[in-house]
Coordinates of C-alpha atoms and ligand atoms in Angstrom, one line a residue:
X1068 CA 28.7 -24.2 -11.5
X1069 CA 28.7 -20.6 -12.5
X1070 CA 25.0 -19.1 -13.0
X1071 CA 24.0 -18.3 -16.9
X1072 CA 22.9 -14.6 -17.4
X1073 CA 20.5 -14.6 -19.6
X1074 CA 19.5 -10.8 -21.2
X1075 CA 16.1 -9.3 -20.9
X1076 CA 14.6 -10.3 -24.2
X1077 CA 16.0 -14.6 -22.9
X1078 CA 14.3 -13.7 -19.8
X1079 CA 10.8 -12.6 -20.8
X1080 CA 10.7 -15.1 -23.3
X1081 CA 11.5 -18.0 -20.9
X1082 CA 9.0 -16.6 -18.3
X1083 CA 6.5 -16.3 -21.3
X1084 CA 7.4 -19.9 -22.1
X1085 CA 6.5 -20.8 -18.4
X1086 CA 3.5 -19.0 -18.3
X1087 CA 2.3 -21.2 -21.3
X1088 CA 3.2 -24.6 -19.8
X1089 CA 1.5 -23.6 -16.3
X1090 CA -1.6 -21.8 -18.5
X1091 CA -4.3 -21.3 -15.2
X1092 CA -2.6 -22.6 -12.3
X1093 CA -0.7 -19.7 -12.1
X1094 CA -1.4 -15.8 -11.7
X1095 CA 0.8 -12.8 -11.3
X1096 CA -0.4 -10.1 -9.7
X1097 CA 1.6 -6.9 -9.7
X1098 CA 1.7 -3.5 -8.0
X1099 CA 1.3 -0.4 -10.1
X1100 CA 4.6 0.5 -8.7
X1101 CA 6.2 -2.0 -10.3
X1102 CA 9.0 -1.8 -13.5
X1103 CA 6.8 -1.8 -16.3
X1104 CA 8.1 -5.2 -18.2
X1105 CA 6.8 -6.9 -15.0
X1106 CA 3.7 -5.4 -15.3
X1107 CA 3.3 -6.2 -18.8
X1108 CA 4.3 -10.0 -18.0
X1109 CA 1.6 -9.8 -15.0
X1110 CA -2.2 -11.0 -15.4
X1111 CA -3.3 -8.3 -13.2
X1112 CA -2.3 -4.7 -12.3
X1113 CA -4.3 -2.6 -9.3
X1114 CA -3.6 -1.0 -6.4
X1115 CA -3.5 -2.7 -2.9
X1116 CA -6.8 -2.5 -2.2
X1117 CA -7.7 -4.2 -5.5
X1118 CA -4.7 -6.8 -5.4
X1119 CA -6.1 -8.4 -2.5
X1120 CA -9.5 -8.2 -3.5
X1121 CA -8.3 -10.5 -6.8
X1122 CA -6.2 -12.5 -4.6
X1123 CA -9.4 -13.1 -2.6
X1124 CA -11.7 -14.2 -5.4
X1125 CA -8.8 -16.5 -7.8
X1126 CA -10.3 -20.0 -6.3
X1127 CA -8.9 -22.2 -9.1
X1128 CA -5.1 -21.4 -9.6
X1129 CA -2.3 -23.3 -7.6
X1130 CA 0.2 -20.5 -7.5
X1131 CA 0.1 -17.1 -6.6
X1132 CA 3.3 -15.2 -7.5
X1133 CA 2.8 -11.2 -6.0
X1134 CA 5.2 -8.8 -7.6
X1135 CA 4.6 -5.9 -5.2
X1136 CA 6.0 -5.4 -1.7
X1137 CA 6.1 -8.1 1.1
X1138 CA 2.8 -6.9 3.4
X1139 CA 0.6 -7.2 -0.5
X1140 CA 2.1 -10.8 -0.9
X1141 CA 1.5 -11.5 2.8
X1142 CA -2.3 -10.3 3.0
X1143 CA -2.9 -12.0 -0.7
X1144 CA -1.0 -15.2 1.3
X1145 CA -4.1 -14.5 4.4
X1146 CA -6.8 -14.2 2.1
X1147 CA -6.0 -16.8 -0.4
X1148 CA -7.4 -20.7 -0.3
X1149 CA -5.8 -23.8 1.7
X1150 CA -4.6 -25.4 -1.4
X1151 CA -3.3 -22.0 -3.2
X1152 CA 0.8 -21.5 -2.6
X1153 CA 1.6 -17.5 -2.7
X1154 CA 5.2 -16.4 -3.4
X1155 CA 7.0 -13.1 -3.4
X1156 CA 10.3 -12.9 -6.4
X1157 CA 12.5 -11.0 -3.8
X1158 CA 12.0 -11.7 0.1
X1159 CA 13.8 -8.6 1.0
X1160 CA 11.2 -6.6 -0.9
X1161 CA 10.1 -4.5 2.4
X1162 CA 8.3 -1.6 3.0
X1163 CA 9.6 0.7 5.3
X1164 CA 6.4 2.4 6.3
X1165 CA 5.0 -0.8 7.5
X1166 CA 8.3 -1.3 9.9
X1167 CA 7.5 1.8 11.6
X1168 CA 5.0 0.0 13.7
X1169 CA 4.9 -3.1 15.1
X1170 CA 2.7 -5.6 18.0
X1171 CA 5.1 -4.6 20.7
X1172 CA 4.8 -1.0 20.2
X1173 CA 0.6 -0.9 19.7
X1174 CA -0.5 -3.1 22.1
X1175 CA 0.5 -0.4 25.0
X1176 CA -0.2 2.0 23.1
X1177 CA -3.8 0.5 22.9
X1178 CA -3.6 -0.3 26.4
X1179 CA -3.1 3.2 27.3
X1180 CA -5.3 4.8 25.2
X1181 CA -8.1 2.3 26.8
X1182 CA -7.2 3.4 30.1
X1183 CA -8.0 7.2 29.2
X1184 CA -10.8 6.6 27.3
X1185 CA -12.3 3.2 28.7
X1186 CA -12.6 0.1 27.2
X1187 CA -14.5 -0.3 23.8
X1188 CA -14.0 3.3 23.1
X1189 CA -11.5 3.3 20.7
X1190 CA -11.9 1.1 17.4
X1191 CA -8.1 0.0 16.0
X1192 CA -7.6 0.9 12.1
X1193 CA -4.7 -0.7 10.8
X1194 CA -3.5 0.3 7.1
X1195 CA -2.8 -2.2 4.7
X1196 CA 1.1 -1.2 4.6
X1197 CA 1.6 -3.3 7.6
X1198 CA 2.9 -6.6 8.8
X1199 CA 0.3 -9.8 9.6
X1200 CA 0.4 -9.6 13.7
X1201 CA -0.8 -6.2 13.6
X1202 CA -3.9 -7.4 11.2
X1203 CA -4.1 -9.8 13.7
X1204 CA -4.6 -7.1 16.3
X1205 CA -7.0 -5.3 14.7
X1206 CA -9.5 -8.8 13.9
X1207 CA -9.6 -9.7 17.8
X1208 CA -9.6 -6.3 18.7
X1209 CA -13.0 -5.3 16.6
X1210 CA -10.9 -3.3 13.9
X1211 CA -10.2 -3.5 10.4
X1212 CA -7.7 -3.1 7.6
X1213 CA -8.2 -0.3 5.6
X1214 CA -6.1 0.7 1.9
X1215 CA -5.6 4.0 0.6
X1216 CA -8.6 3.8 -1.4
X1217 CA -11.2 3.0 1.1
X1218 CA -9.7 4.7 4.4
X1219 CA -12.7 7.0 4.4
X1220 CA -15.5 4.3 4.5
X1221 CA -13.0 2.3 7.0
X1222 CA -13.2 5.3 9.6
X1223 CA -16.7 6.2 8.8
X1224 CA -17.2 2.4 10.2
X1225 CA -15.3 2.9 12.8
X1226 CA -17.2 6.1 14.1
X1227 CA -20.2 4.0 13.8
X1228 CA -18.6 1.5 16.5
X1229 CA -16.6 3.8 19.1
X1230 CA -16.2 7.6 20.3
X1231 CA -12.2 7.2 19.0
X1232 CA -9.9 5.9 16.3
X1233 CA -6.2 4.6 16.6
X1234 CA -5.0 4.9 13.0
X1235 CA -1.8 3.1 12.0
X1236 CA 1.0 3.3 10.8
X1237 CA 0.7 6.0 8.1
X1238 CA -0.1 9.4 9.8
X1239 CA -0.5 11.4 7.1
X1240 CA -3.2 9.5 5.4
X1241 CA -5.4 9.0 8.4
X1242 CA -5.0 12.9 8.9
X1243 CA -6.0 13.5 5.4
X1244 CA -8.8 11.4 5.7
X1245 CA -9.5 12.5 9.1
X1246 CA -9.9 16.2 7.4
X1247 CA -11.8 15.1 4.6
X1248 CA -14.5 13.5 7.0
X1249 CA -15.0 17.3 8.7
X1250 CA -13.0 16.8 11.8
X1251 CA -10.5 19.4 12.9
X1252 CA -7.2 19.7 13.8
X1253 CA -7.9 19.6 17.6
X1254 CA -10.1 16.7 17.0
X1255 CA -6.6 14.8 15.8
X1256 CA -3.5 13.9 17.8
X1257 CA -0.4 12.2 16.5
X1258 CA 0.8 9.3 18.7
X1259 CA 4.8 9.3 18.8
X1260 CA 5.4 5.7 19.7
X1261 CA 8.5 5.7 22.0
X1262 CA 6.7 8.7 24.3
X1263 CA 4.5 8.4 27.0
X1264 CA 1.2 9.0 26.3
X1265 CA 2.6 9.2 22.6
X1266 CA 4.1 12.2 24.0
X1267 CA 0.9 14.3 24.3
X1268 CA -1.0 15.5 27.3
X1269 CA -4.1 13.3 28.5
X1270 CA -6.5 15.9 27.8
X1271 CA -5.3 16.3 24.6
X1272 CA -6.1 12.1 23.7
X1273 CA -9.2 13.0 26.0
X1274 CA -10.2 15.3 23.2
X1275 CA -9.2 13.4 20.5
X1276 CA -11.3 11.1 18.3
X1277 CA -8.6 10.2 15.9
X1278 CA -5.2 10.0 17.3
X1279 CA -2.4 9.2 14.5
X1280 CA 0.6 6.8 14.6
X1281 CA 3.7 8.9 13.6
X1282 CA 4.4 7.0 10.6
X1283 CA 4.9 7.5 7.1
X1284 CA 6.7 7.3 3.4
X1285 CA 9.6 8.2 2.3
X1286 CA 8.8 8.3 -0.8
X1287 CA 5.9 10.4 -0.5
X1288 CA 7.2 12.2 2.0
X1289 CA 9.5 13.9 -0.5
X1290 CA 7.2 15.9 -2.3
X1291 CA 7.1 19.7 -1.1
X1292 CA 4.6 22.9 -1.9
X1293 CA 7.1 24.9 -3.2
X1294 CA 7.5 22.0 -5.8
X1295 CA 3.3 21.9 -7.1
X1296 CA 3.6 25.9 -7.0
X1297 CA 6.9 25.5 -9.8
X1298 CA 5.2 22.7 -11.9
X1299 CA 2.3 24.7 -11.8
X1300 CA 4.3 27.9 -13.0
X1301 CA 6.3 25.7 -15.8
X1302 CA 2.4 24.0 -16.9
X1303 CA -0.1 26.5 -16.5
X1304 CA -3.5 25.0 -16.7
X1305 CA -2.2 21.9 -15.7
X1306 CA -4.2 19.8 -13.0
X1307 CA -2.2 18.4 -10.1
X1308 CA -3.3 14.9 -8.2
X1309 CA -1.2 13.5 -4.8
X1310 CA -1.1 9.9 -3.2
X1311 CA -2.7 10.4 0.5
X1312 CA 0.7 9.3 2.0
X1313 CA 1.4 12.6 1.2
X1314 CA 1.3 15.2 4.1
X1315 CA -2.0 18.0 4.4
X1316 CA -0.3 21.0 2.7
X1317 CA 0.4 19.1 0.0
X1318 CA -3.0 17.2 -0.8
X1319 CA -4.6 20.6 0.2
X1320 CA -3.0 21.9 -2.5
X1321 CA -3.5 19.7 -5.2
X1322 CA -6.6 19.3 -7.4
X1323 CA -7.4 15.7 -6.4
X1324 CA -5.5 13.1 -4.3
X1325 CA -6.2 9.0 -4.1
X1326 CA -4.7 5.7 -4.3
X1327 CA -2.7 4.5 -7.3
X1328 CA -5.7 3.3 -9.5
X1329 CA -7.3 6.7 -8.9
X1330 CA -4.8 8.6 -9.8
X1331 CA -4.3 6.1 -13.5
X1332 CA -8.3 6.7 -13.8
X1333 CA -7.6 10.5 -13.3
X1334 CA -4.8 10.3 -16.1
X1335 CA -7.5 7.7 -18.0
X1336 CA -10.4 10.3 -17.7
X1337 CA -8.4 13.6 -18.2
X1338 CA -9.3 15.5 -21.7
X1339 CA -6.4 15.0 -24.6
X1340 CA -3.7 17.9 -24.5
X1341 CA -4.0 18.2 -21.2
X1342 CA -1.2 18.0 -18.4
X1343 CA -1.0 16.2 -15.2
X1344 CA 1.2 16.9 -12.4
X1345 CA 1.8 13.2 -10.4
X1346 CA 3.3 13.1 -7.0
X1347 CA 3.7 9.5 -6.7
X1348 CA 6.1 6.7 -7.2
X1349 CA 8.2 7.3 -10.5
X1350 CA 7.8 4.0 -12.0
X1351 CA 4.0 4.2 -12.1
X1352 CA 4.1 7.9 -13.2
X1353 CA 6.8 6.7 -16.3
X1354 CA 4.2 3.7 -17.3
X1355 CA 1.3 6.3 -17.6
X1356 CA 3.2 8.7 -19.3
X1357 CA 3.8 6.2 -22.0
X1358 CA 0.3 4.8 -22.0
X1359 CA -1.4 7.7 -22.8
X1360 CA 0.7 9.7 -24.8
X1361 CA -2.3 11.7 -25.8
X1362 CA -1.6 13.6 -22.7
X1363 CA 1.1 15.4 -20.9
X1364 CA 2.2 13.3 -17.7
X1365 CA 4.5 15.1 -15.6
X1366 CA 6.4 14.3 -12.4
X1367 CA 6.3 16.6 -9.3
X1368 CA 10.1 15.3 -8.4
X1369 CA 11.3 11.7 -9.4
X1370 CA 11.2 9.2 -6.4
X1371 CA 11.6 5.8 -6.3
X1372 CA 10.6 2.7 -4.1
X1373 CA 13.5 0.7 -4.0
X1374 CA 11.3 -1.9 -2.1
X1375 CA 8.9 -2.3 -5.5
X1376 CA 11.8 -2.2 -8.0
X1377 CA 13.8 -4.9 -5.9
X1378 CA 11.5 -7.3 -8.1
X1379 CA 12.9 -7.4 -11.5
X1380 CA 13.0 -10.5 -14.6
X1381 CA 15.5 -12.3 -13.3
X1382 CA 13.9 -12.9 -10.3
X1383 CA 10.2 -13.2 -11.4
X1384 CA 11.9 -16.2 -13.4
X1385 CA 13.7 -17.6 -10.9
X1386 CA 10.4 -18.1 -8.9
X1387 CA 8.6 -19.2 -11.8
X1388 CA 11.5 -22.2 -12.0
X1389 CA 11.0 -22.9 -8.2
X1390 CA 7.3 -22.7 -7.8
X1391 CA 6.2 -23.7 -4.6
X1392 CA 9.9 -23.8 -3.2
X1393 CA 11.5 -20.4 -2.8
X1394 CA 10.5 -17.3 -0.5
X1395 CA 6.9 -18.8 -0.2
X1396 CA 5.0 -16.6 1.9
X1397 CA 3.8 -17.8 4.9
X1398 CA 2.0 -16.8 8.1
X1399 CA 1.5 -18.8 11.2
X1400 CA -2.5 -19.9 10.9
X1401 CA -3.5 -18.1 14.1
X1402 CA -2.6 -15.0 12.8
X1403 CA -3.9 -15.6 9.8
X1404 CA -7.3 -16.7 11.1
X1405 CA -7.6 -13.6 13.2
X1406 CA -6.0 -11.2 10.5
X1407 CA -8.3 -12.3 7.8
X1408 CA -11.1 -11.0 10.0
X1409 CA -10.0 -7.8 9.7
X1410 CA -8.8 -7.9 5.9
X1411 CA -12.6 -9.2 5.4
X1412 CA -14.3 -6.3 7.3
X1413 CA -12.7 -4.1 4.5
X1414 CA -13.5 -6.7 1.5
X1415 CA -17.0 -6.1 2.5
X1416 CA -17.5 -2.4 3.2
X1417 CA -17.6 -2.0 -0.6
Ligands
LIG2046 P1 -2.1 1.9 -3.1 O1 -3.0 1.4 -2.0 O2 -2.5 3.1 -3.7 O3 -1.8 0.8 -4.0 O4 -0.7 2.3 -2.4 C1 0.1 1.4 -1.7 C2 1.4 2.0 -1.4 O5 2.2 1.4 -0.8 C3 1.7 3.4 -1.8 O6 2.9 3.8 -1.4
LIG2047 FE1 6.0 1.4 1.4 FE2 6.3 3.9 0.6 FE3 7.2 1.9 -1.0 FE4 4.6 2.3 -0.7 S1 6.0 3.7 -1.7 S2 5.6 0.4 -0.6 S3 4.5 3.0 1.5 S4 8.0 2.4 1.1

């Protein structure tokens, strides 16, 4: 039977129509980075750090349906209740950050970096773009989770515990953070995974305290100097604010850097008439410009997750019409019990 298309006034009214008839046993939660008529159909916008935290305190509903990438759905699937059922609209929606590490590939280097340093010296901090096993890692092996928005409490904890950090996968926000917390760049090393040593000299890890998975996104990875100092020429006076997966130069530059919420509180805070320069995801940066239209919001270049806008209407409805059936997220209970105790070390460093 061929499939109806339905346009995208049919669709949001049907998945209006759904949300009526399931009133609280369902939630949406969605990403920032999300198209913005998913957003508007969602009960609940924030960043990662704040997604999980809703996904953690949402007792009652039967259905959890995450429009966001798969590691969000995955840690809202770890933190969520026994009788709760979370499901992602598009299984393929990946992030490709979070591929660029993975169990096989940590657990030496762990094992290596123990055998420099001895064991118990280095505390494992795993970012939240990341698959399940690798939260696992990090519960049995006294670490924690950590989001873009709480990366500097997470290493200040981890100081507290060991001499040495091994922050992964995202590189460029555990060196921002790293600088941010006073250490320098000897005091850093960035661990290439398929190297020995993560291709650096033992006294180099030796001297290290936070040593840095080579990791990192491409989408943020696209912004460049040369492109803040031209938006700055073509807006003087404007202010300028960076996501932390973006590299040093380019949070050094800017007026202000943070996770996705911060940067819509910077917009939400910043005086009318005035300009601001976003290096972020396009989609978010679109949705703000047209939310507060008392203010000039500008993007540093257009890029796009194609992961985040793999989730679209048709989609969202077609989960909606097979709750509980199609790409429910699941993670084997073992590594769920030992990732939530990481994922609950960050919950409660507030
Ligand atoms: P936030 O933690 O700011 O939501 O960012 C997640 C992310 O994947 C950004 O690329
Ligand atoms: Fe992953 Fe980058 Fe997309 Fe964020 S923007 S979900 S880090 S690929």
């Amino acid at each position: 039977m061929e499939k109806v298309q339905w346009n995208n006034d049919e669709l949001v009214d049907k998945i209006l129509l759904k949300k009526q008839e399931l009133g609280n046993q369902l939630i949406i939660l969605t990403h920032h980075y999300q198209r913005k008529e998913i957003v508007a159909l969602g009960d609940f916008v924030g960043d990662s750090f704040e997604l999980s935290r809703k996904a953690a305190a949402d007792r009652q509903c039967r259905h959890i349906v995450f429009c966001g990438v798969h590691f969000m759905a995955e840690s809202a699937a770890i933190l969520s209740q026994p009788h709760q059922i979370v499901q992602i609209p598009e299984e393929e929606a990946g992030c490709w950050m979070a591929e660029m590490a993975d169990t096989p590939l940590v657990e030496p280097a762990f094992e290596q970096l123990e055998s420099l340093a001895g064991k118990g010296a280095i505390v494992p901090i795993v970012y939240m773009n990341s698959d399940a096993e690798l939260k696992a890692f990090c519960g049995t092996h006294g670490g924690i989770v950590c989001t873009s928005s709480n990366a500097d409490k997470a290493l200040k904890w981890a100081f507290e515990k060991a001499e040495k950090v091994l922050f992964f996968p995202d590189r460029h926000l555990g060196h921002n953070t790293g600088y941010a917390l006073g250490l320098t760049a000897e005091q850093m090393a960035v661990w290439s995974p398929h190297k020995p040593f993560g291709g650096n000299e033992p006294e180099a890890l030796r001297r290290a305290r936070l040593i840095l998975w080579d990791g990192y996104c491409l989408v943020h990875t696209r912004f460049t100097c040369e492109q803040i100092e031209n938006s700055r020429a073509r807006h003087p006076g404007a202010k300028v604010i960076v996501h932390p997966e973006c590299p040093r130069e380019l949070v050094a530059m800017a007026d202000a850097s943070g996770s996705t919420s911060r940067i819509e509180k910077y917009v939400k805070d910043a005086p009318a008439g005035s300009t601001i320069i976003i290096g972020t995801e396009i989609n978010f940066i679109e949705r703000l410009a047209s939310e507060y239209p008392d203010k000039q919001v500008v993007e540093l270049h257009r890029s796009l997750c194609p992961n985040m806008f793999k989730i679209n209407l048709a989609n969202l409805l077609d989960t909606l019409e097979n709750l509980g059936e199609k790409n429910v997220v699941r993670v084997a209970e073992d590594i769920k019990a030992e990732a939530k105790v990481a994922l609950d070390r960050m919950l409660a460093l507030a």
